[in-house]
Amino acid sequence: MAHLTFHSAGESHGRGCFAFLEGLPYGLPVDHPFLDAQLARRQMGYGRGGRMKIEKDKVEFLSGVRHGKTMGAPVLLAVFNKDLRLETAPELFCPRPGHADLAGHLKFDAPIRDVLERASARETAARVAAGALCRVLLREFGVEIRSHVVALGPVEPPESFRPGWDDLARADESEVRCLHAPSEKKMKAAIDKAKQEGDTLGGVYELVVQGLPIGLGDHTQWDRKLDGRIAQAMMSIQAMKGVEIGMGFRAARKSGREVHDAIEYARPGAGARDPAAGFRRPTNGAGGLEGGITNGAPLIVRVAMKPISTLMKPLMSVDLNTGEAYKASIERSDFCALPAASVVGENFLAFVLAQAFCEKFGGDSLDEMKRNHDAYLAYSNLPLAGGKTKGGASDAPE
Ligand code: EPS
């Protein structure tokens, strides 16, 4: 079967956002309502601009699906735009600091409009559509992804506030996707203030994944390590500036004893499979990844988003026609898109994880993948190196 790949096409105010996915197995039920629900979640959040009132994003399957299931063929997804003004939108002459405007203009010798139309975070609609389909594949194997906002601008819940897995299911109930009620209030006030001042805010969101088996990714080569691949994917999302796995930067200021996760082992009872048996990690500083390979603990990824670059009270720039100092151009934009960014992160992370899943359990059909997955779980649940090693389960006293 083919390596799972994703590419997008489309412009912010062109026909739409398009996603091309190749390498999904045959026979995956596509769960169209789930994909639309993810697109709707991407449109939410306190601090969005006018565009989200115009768009009602829905996905259309243009190829690769028959009778509601993938055909083992390339899948082409479309999210059509309602705000269609690619040909009529005004040109910009004062590049916005923080955007691709100036670098893109110089690199391509092209009008800023031609650069911003593709650089726009509108492209994340294509990522979410494709990622949500990958997420449907992961759900077939019991993998679930949740997220929440852990800092917005200057507001941060106390370090001791650690919502559990069940709490994370309620993050959508908060307009800033933050589960700490006092901070939630302050975050909204901070967005109001930024808006009043013609300013913008970013922040940090955390992604948590449950149900990943041990052994996704690879330790042998730089570009196959799953931590590196996750970081690259997350950093490629518009406005993302930092990625941490597990304790991340916090680990750098602690000792090894404080950071690493002890290994515990519970012997299985005789006979039937014992879910409480096997290897356990009492802590998860590693965030579910060691040596570029998943270790069976929940995957924890934090992503930092810079404040949106378009400022209603702009920074100084240069008029490209005259070379004179002039304030940066203004385009309609968001004041804070962090809550939506966390939804983009969830779904795009699903693409990277589905890719690793297809590598590990690759089959041409979903059924074949499931057989491979079941066989691997039966093996990896065998304690102590599958009983092959001296002192392993087969040698253990019953
Ligand atoms: C976005 C669509 C864009 C912006 C925003 C996100 O639409 P428009 O430019 O027409 O208002 O609202 O994009 C950016 C903030 C950016 O810098 O590109 C969307 O669909 O999420």
Coordinates of C-alpha atoms and ligand atoms in Angstrom, one line a residue:
M1 CA 0.0 0.0 0.0
A2 CA 1.1 3.6 -0.6
H3 CA 2.6 5.9 2.0
L4 CA -0.1 8.2 3.4
T5 CA 0.4 11.7 2.0
F6 CA -1.5 15.0 2.3
H7 CA -1.4 18.1 0.1
S8 CA -3.7 21.1 -0.1
A9 CA -4.6 23.5 -2.8
G10 CA -6.8 26.6 -2.9
E11 CA -6.7 30.3 -2.1
S12 CA -8.4 32.1 0.8
H13 CA -10.9 33.9 -1.5
G14 CA -10.7 31.5 -4.4
R15 CA -13.1 28.6 -5.2
G16 CA -12.3 26.8 -2.0
C17 CA -9.8 24.8 0.1
F18 CA -8.9 21.4 -1.3
A19 CA -7.2 18.4 0.3
F20 CA -5.6 15.5 -1.6
L21 CA -5.0 12.4 0.5
E22 CA -3.3 9.3 -0.8
G23 CA -2.7 6.0 0.9
L24 CA -5.8 5.6 3.0
P25 CA -6.8 1.9 3.1
Y26 CA -9.8 0.5 1.2
G27 CA -13.1 0.3 3.0
L28 CA -12.9 3.1 5.6
P29 CA -16.5 4.4 6.3
V30 CA -16.0 8.1 5.8
D31 CA -18.3 9.5 8.6
H32 CA -19.2 12.6 6.6
P33 CA -21.1 14.3 9.6
F34 CA -18.0 13.9 11.8
L35 CA -15.9 15.7 9.2
D36 CA -18.4 18.6 9.0
A37 CA -18.5 18.7 12.8
Q38 CA -14.7 19.2 12.9
L39 CA -15.0 22.0 10.3
A40 CA -17.7 23.7 12.4
R41 CA -15.5 23.4 15.5
R42 CA -12.7 25.1 13.5
Q43 CA -15.0 28.1 12.9
M44 CA -15.7 28.6 16.6
G45 CA -13.9 30.6 19.3
Y46 CA -13.9 34.0 21.0
G47 CA -12.1 36.7 19.1
R48 CA -12.7 35.6 15.5
G49 CA -13.2 38.2 12.8
G50 CA -15.9 38.7 10.1
R51 CA -15.0 35.8 7.8
M52 CA -16.4 33.1 10.1
K53 CA -19.9 34.8 9.9
I54 CA -19.7 34.4 6.1
E55 CA -18.5 30.8 5.8
K56 CA -20.5 27.7 6.7
D57 CA -17.8 25.1 6.0
K58 CA -18.9 21.7 4.7
V59 CA -16.8 19.0 3.1
E60 CA -17.5 17.5 -0.3
F61 CA -15.9 14.3 -1.5
L62 CA -14.8 14.8 -5.1
S63 CA -13.1 11.4 -5.5
G64 CA -12.0 8.2 -3.8
V65 CA -15.3 7.4 -2.1
R66 CA -18.1 5.0 -3.1
H67 CA -21.1 4.0 -1.1
G68 CA -19.7 6.0 1.8
K69 CA -16.4 4.1 2.0
T70 CA -12.9 4.8 0.7
M71 CA -12.0 3.0 -2.5
G72 CA -8.3 2.6 -1.8
A73 CA -7.8 5.4 -4.4
P74 CA -6.7 9.0 -3.9
V75 CA -9.3 11.0 -1.9
L76 CA -10.0 14.6 -3.0
L77 CA -11.9 16.7 -0.5
A78 CA -13.3 20.2 -1.1
V79 CA -14.4 22.9 1.3
F80 CA -15.9 25.5 -1.1
N81 CA -15.6 29.2 -0.1
K82 CA -18.5 31.6 0.1
D83 CA -16.3 34.8 0.1
L84 CA -15.3 34.6 -3.5
R85 CA -13.2 37.7 -4.5
L86 CA -9.8 36.3 -5.6
E87 CA -10.0 38.4 -8.8
T88 CA -11.5 41.5 -7.3
A89 CA -9.9 41.9 -3.9
P90 CA -7.7 45.0 -3.6
E91 CA -3.9 44.9 -3.9
L92 CA -1.8 45.6 -0.7
F93 CA 1.2 47.8 -0.9
C94 CA 2.5 48.0 2.7
P95 CA 3.6 44.5 3.8
R96 CA 2.3 43.4 7.2
P97 CA 5.1 42.5 9.7
G98 CA 4.8 38.9 10.7
H99 CA 3.1 37.8 7.5
A100 CA 4.7 36.2 4.4
D101 CA 3.8 39.5 2.5
L102 CA 7.3 41.0 2.1
A103 CA 9.4 37.8 1.8
G104 CA 6.8 36.3 -0.7
H105 CA 6.6 39.5 -2.7
L106 CA 10.4 39.7 -3.1
K107 CA 10.9 35.9 -3.7
F108 CA 8.2 35.6 -6.4
D109 CA 8.3 39.2 -7.7
A110 CA 4.6 39.0 -7.2
P111 CA 1.9 41.3 -5.8
I112 CA 1.3 40.8 -2.1
R113 CA -2.3 39.6 -2.8
D114 CA -0.9 36.6 -4.7
V115 CA 1.2 35.6 -1.7
L116 CA -1.4 36.2 1.1
E117 CA -4.1 34.3 -0.7
R118 CA -2.2 31.1 -0.3
A119 CA -0.4 31.9 3.0
S120 CA -3.7 32.6 4.7
A121 CA -4.9 30.4 7.6
R122 CA -8.0 29.7 5.6
E123 CA -5.9 26.8 4.3
T124 CA -6.4 25.1 7.6
A125 CA -10.0 24.2 6.5
A126 CA -8.3 21.8 4.1
R127 CA -6.1 20.4 6.8
V128 CA -9.0 19.9 9.1
A129 CA -11.1 18.1 6.5
A130 CA -8.2 15.7 5.6
G131 CA -7.2 15.3 9.3
A132 CA -10.7 14.5 10.4
L133 CA -10.8 11.7 7.8
C134 CA -7.5 10.4 9.2
R135 CA -9.1 10.7 12.7
V136 CA -11.9 8.5 11.5
L137 CA -9.3 5.9 10.6
L138 CA -7.7 6.2 14.1
R139 CA -11.0 5.8 15.8
E140 CA -11.3 2.4 14.2
F141 CA -8.3 1.5 16.4
G142 CA -9.6 3.1 19.6
V143 CA -7.4 6.3 19.3
E144 CA -9.0 9.5 20.5
I145 CA -7.6 13.1 20.4
R146 CA -8.6 16.0 22.7
S147 CA -7.2 19.4 23.3
H148 CA -7.5 22.5 25.5
V149 CA -6.0 26.0 25.7
V150 CA -3.3 26.2 28.5
A151 CA -2.3 29.9 28.0
L152 CA -3.8 32.8 26.1
G153 CA -1.7 36.0 25.9
P154 CA -0.7 36.8 29.4
V155 CA -3.3 34.6 31.1
E156 CA -2.3 31.2 32.3
P157 CA -4.1 28.8 34.7
P158 CA -1.9 27.8 37.7
E159 CA 0.7 25.0 36.9
S160 CA -1.1 22.8 39.4
F161 CA -4.3 22.8 37.3
R162 CA -4.3 19.6 35.3
P163 CA -7.7 18.7 33.8
G164 CA -8.2 14.9 33.3
W165 CA -9.1 13.1 30.1
D166 CA -12.9 13.3 30.9
D167 CA -12.6 17.0 31.6
L168 CA -11.1 17.6 28.2
A169 CA -14.3 16.4 26.5
R170 CA -15.9 19.6 27.8
A171 CA -13.4 22.0 26.3
D172 CA -15.7 23.0 23.5
E173 CA -18.2 24.3 26.0
S174 CA -15.7 27.2 26.7
E175 CA -15.4 29.9 24.0
V176 CA -11.7 30.0 24.6
R177 CA -11.5 26.2 25.1
C178 CA -10.0 26.7 28.6
L179 CA -11.3 24.5 31.4
H180 CA -10.1 26.7 34.3
A181 CA -13.1 29.0 34.9
P182 CA -11.3 32.0 36.5
S183 CA -8.7 32.0 33.7
E184 CA -11.4 31.6 31.0
K185 CA -12.9 34.9 32.2
K186 CA -9.6 36.6 32.2
M187 CA -8.8 35.3 28.7
K188 CA -12.0 36.7 27.2
A189 CA -11.3 40.0 28.9
A190 CA -7.7 40.0 27.4
I191 CA -9.2 39.4 24.0
D192 CA -11.7 42.3 24.5
K193 CA -8.8 44.5 25.5
A194 CA -6.7 43.5 22.5
K195 CA -9.7 44.2 20.2
Q196 CA -10.2 47.6 21.6
E197 CA -6.6 48.5 21.2
G198 CA -6.4 47.2 17.6
D199 CA -4.1 44.4 18.8
T200 CA -4.1 40.6 18.7
L201 CA -3.2 37.7 21.0
G202 CA -1.8 34.2 20.7
G203 CA -1.2 31.5 23.3
V204 CA -0.5 27.8 23.9
Y205 CA -2.7 24.8 23.4
E206 CA -2.2 21.2 24.5
L207 CA -3.1 18.1 22.5
V208 CA -3.7 14.8 24.3
V209 CA -4.0 11.4 22.5
Q210 CA -5.3 8.2 24.2
G211 CA -5.1 4.7 22.8
L212 CA -1.9 4.8 20.8
P213 CA -0.1 1.4 20.8
I214 CA 3.6 1.1 21.7
G215 CA 5.8 1.2 18.7
L216 CA 4.6 4.0 16.3
G217 CA 7.5 5.9 14.7
D218 CA 11.1 4.8 14.5
H219 CA 14.4 5.5 16.3
T220 CA 16.7 4.7 13.4
Q221 CA 16.6 7.7 11.1
W222 CA 16.0 11.5 11.7
D223 CA 13.1 11.8 9.4
R224 CA 11.2 8.8 10.8
K225 CA 11.3 9.8 14.4
L226 CA 7.7 10.5 15.3
D227 CA 8.4 13.4 17.7
G228 CA 10.3 15.2 14.9
R229 CA 7.5 14.5 12.4
I230 CA 4.9 15.8 14.9
A231 CA 6.9 19.0 15.5
Q232 CA 7.3 19.6 11.8
A233 CA 3.6 19.2 11.1
M234 CA 2.6 21.4 14.0
M235 CA 5.1 24.1 13.1
S236 CA 3.8 24.2 9.5
I237 CA 0.4 25.3 10.7
Q238 CA 0.0 29.1 10.1
A239 CA 1.3 31.2 13.1
M240 CA 2.7 28.2 15.1
K241 CA 6.0 29.1 16.7
G242 CA 6.9 26.3 19.1
V243 CA 6.2 22.7 19.9
E244 CA 6.8 20.8 23.1
I245 CA 6.4 17.0 23.6
G246 CA 5.7 16.0 27.2
M247 CA 7.6 18.3 29.6
G248 CA 9.3 19.9 26.6
F249 CA 11.2 23.1 27.6
R250 CA 10.2 22.5 31.2
A251 CA 12.4 19.3 31.2
A252 CA 15.5 21.4 30.4
R253 CA 15.4 23.1 33.8
K254 CA 15.0 19.9 35.8
S255 CA 17.2 16.9 36.6
G256 CA 17.0 13.5 35.0
R257 CA 15.5 12.0 38.2
E258 CA 12.7 14.6 38.0
V259 CA 12.0 14.2 34.3
H260 CA 12.2 10.5 33.3
D261 CA 9.4 8.0 33.9
A262 CA 10.1 4.9 36.0
I263 CA 9.2 1.6 34.5
E264 CA 6.9 -0.7 36.5
Y265 CA 5.7 -4.2 35.6
A266 CA 2.7 -6.2 36.8
R267 CA 2.7 -9.9 36.1
P268 CA -0.4 -11.2 34.4
G269 CA -2.6 -13.8 36.1
A270 CA -2.6 -17.3 34.5
G271 CA -4.8 -17.9 31.5
A272 CA -6.9 -15.0 30.0
R273 CA -5.5 -11.7 29.0
D274 CA -5.3 -9.4 32.0
P275 CA -5.7 -5.7 31.1
A276 CA -4.0 -4.5 34.3
A277 CA -0.9 -6.6 33.6
G278 CA 2.2 -5.5 31.6
F279 CA 4.4 -2.4 31.7
R280 CA 3.2 0.8 33.4
R281 CA 4.6 4.3 33.7
P282 CA 3.5 6.0 36.9
T283 CA 4.4 9.5 35.4
N284 CA 4.4 10.8 31.8
G285 CA 7.1 13.4 31.5
A286 CA 8.1 12.0 28.1
G287 CA 4.6 12.7 26.8
G288 CA 4.2 9.3 25.3
L289 CA 7.3 9.3 23.1
E290 CA 10.8 7.9 23.8
G291 CA 13.5 7.7 21.1
G292 CA 11.0 8.8 18.5
I293 CA 8.7 5.9 19.2
T294 CA 5.4 5.8 21.1
N295 CA 5.6 4.2 24.5
G296 CA 2.0 3.4 25.1
A297 CA 1.4 6.4 27.5
P298 CA -0.9 9.2 26.4
L299 CA 0.8 11.5 23.8
I300 CA 1.0 15.1 25.0
V301 CA 1.9 17.9 22.6
R302 CA 1.9 21.6 23.4
V303 CA 1.9 24.1 20.5
A304 CA 2.6 27.9 20.8
M305 CA 0.8 30.3 18.5
K306 CA 2.1 33.8 17.9
P307 CA -0.5 36.7 17.9
I308 CA -2.2 37.1 14.5
S309 CA 0.0 39.4 12.3
T310 CA -2.7 41.6 10.9
L311 CA -3.1 44.5 13.3
M312 CA -6.1 46.9 13.1
K313 CA -3.7 49.5 14.7
P314 CA -0.8 48.5 12.4
L315 CA 3.0 48.6 13.0
M316 CA 5.1 50.7 10.7
S317 CA 6.0 49.2 7.3
V318 CA 7.2 50.6 3.9
D319 CA 5.1 51.5 0.9
L320 CA 6.4 49.4 -1.9
N321 CA 5.5 52.0 -4.5
T322 CA 7.4 54.9 -2.9
G323 CA 9.9 53.3 -0.5
E324 CA 8.5 55.7 2.2
A325 CA 7.7 54.7 5.7
Y326 CA 4.0 54.0 6.0
K327 CA 1.7 51.9 8.3
A328 CA 1.2 48.3 7.3
S329 CA -1.9 47.4 5.3
I330 CA -5.0 46.2 7.0
E331 CA -7.0 43.1 6.0
R332 CA -10.0 41.7 7.7
S333 CA -8.7 39.2 10.2
D334 CA -9.2 37.6 13.6
F335 CA -8.1 39.1 17.0
C336 CA -7.4 35.8 18.5
A337 CA -7.7 32.4 16.6
L338 CA -6.1 30.3 19.3
P339 CA -9.3 28.2 20.2
A340 CA -9.7 27.4 16.5
A341 CA -6.0 26.7 16.2
S342 CA -6.3 24.0 18.8
V343 CA -9.0 22.3 16.7
V344 CA -6.7 22.5 13.7
G345 CA -3.9 21.0 15.8
E346 CA -6.0 18.1 16.9
N347 CA -7.0 17.2 13.3
F348 CA -3.7 17.7 11.7
L349 CA -2.0 15.7 14.4
A350 CA -4.4 12.9 13.4
F351 CA -2.9 13.0 9.9
V352 CA 0.7 12.4 11.3
L353 CA -0.5 9.6 13.6
A354 CA -2.6 8.0 10.8
Q355 CA 0.6 8.0 8.6
A356 CA 2.5 6.3 11.4
F357 CA -0.3 3.8 11.9
C358 CA -0.4 3.0 8.2
E359 CA 3.4 2.4 8.3
K360 CA 3.1 0.1 11.2
F361 CA -0.1 -1.8 10.3
G362 CA -0.1 -1.1 6.6
G363 CA -2.6 -3.1 4.7
D364 CA -4.5 -2.4 1.5
S365 CA -7.8 -2.6 3.2
L366 CA -9.1 -1.5 6.6
D367 CA -9.8 -5.2 7.4
E368 CA -6.2 -6.1 6.6
M369 CA -4.9 -3.3 8.8
K370 CA -7.1 -4.5 11.6
R371 CA -5.8 -8.0 11.3
N372 CA -2.2 -6.7 11.5
H373 CA -3.1 -4.5 14.4
D374 CA -4.8 -7.3 16.4
A375 CA -1.8 -9.6 15.8
Y376 CA 0.6 -7.0 17.0
L377 CA -1.5 -6.2 20.1
A378 CA -1.6 -9.9 20.9
Y379 CA 2.2 -10.0 20.6
S380 CA 2.9 -6.7 22.4
N381 CA 0.6 -7.5 25.3
L382 CA 2.7 -10.6 25.9
P383 CA 4.7 -9.6 28.9
L384 CA 8.5 -9.5 29.1
A385 CA 9.6 -9.7 25.5
G386 CA 6.9 -12.1 24.5
G387 CA 8.2 -14.8 26.8
K388 CA 11.2 -15.3 24.5
T389 CA 13.7 -13.9 27.0
K390 CA 15.0 -15.8 30.0
G391 CA 13.1 -14.7 33.0
G392 CA 10.1 -13.9 30.8
A393 CA 6.5 -14.8 31.4
S394 CA 7.0 -18.3 30.2
D395 CA 9.5 -18.8 33.0
A396 CA 7.5 -17.0 35.6
P397 CA 5.9 -19.1 38.4
E398 CA 2.2 -19.3 37.9
Ligands
EPS1 C1 -9.5 32.3 8.2 C2 -9.9 33.0 7.1 C3 -9.3 34.3 6.9 C4 -8.9 35.0 8.2 C5 -8.0 34.1 9.1 C6 -8.5 32.7 9.2 O1 -10.3 35.0 6.2 P1 -10.2 36.5 5.8 O2 -8.8 36.8 5.5 O3 -11.1 36.6 4.5 O4 -10.8 37.3 6.9 O5 -10.1 35.3 9.0 O6 -6.8 34.1 8.5 C7 -5.8 34.7 9.1 C8 -5.9 35.2 10.3 C9 -4.5 34.9 8.3 O7 -3.6 35.5 8.9 O8 -4.5 34.4 7.2 C10 -10.1 30.9 8.4 O9 -10.8 30.4 7.6 O10 -9.7 30.4 9.5

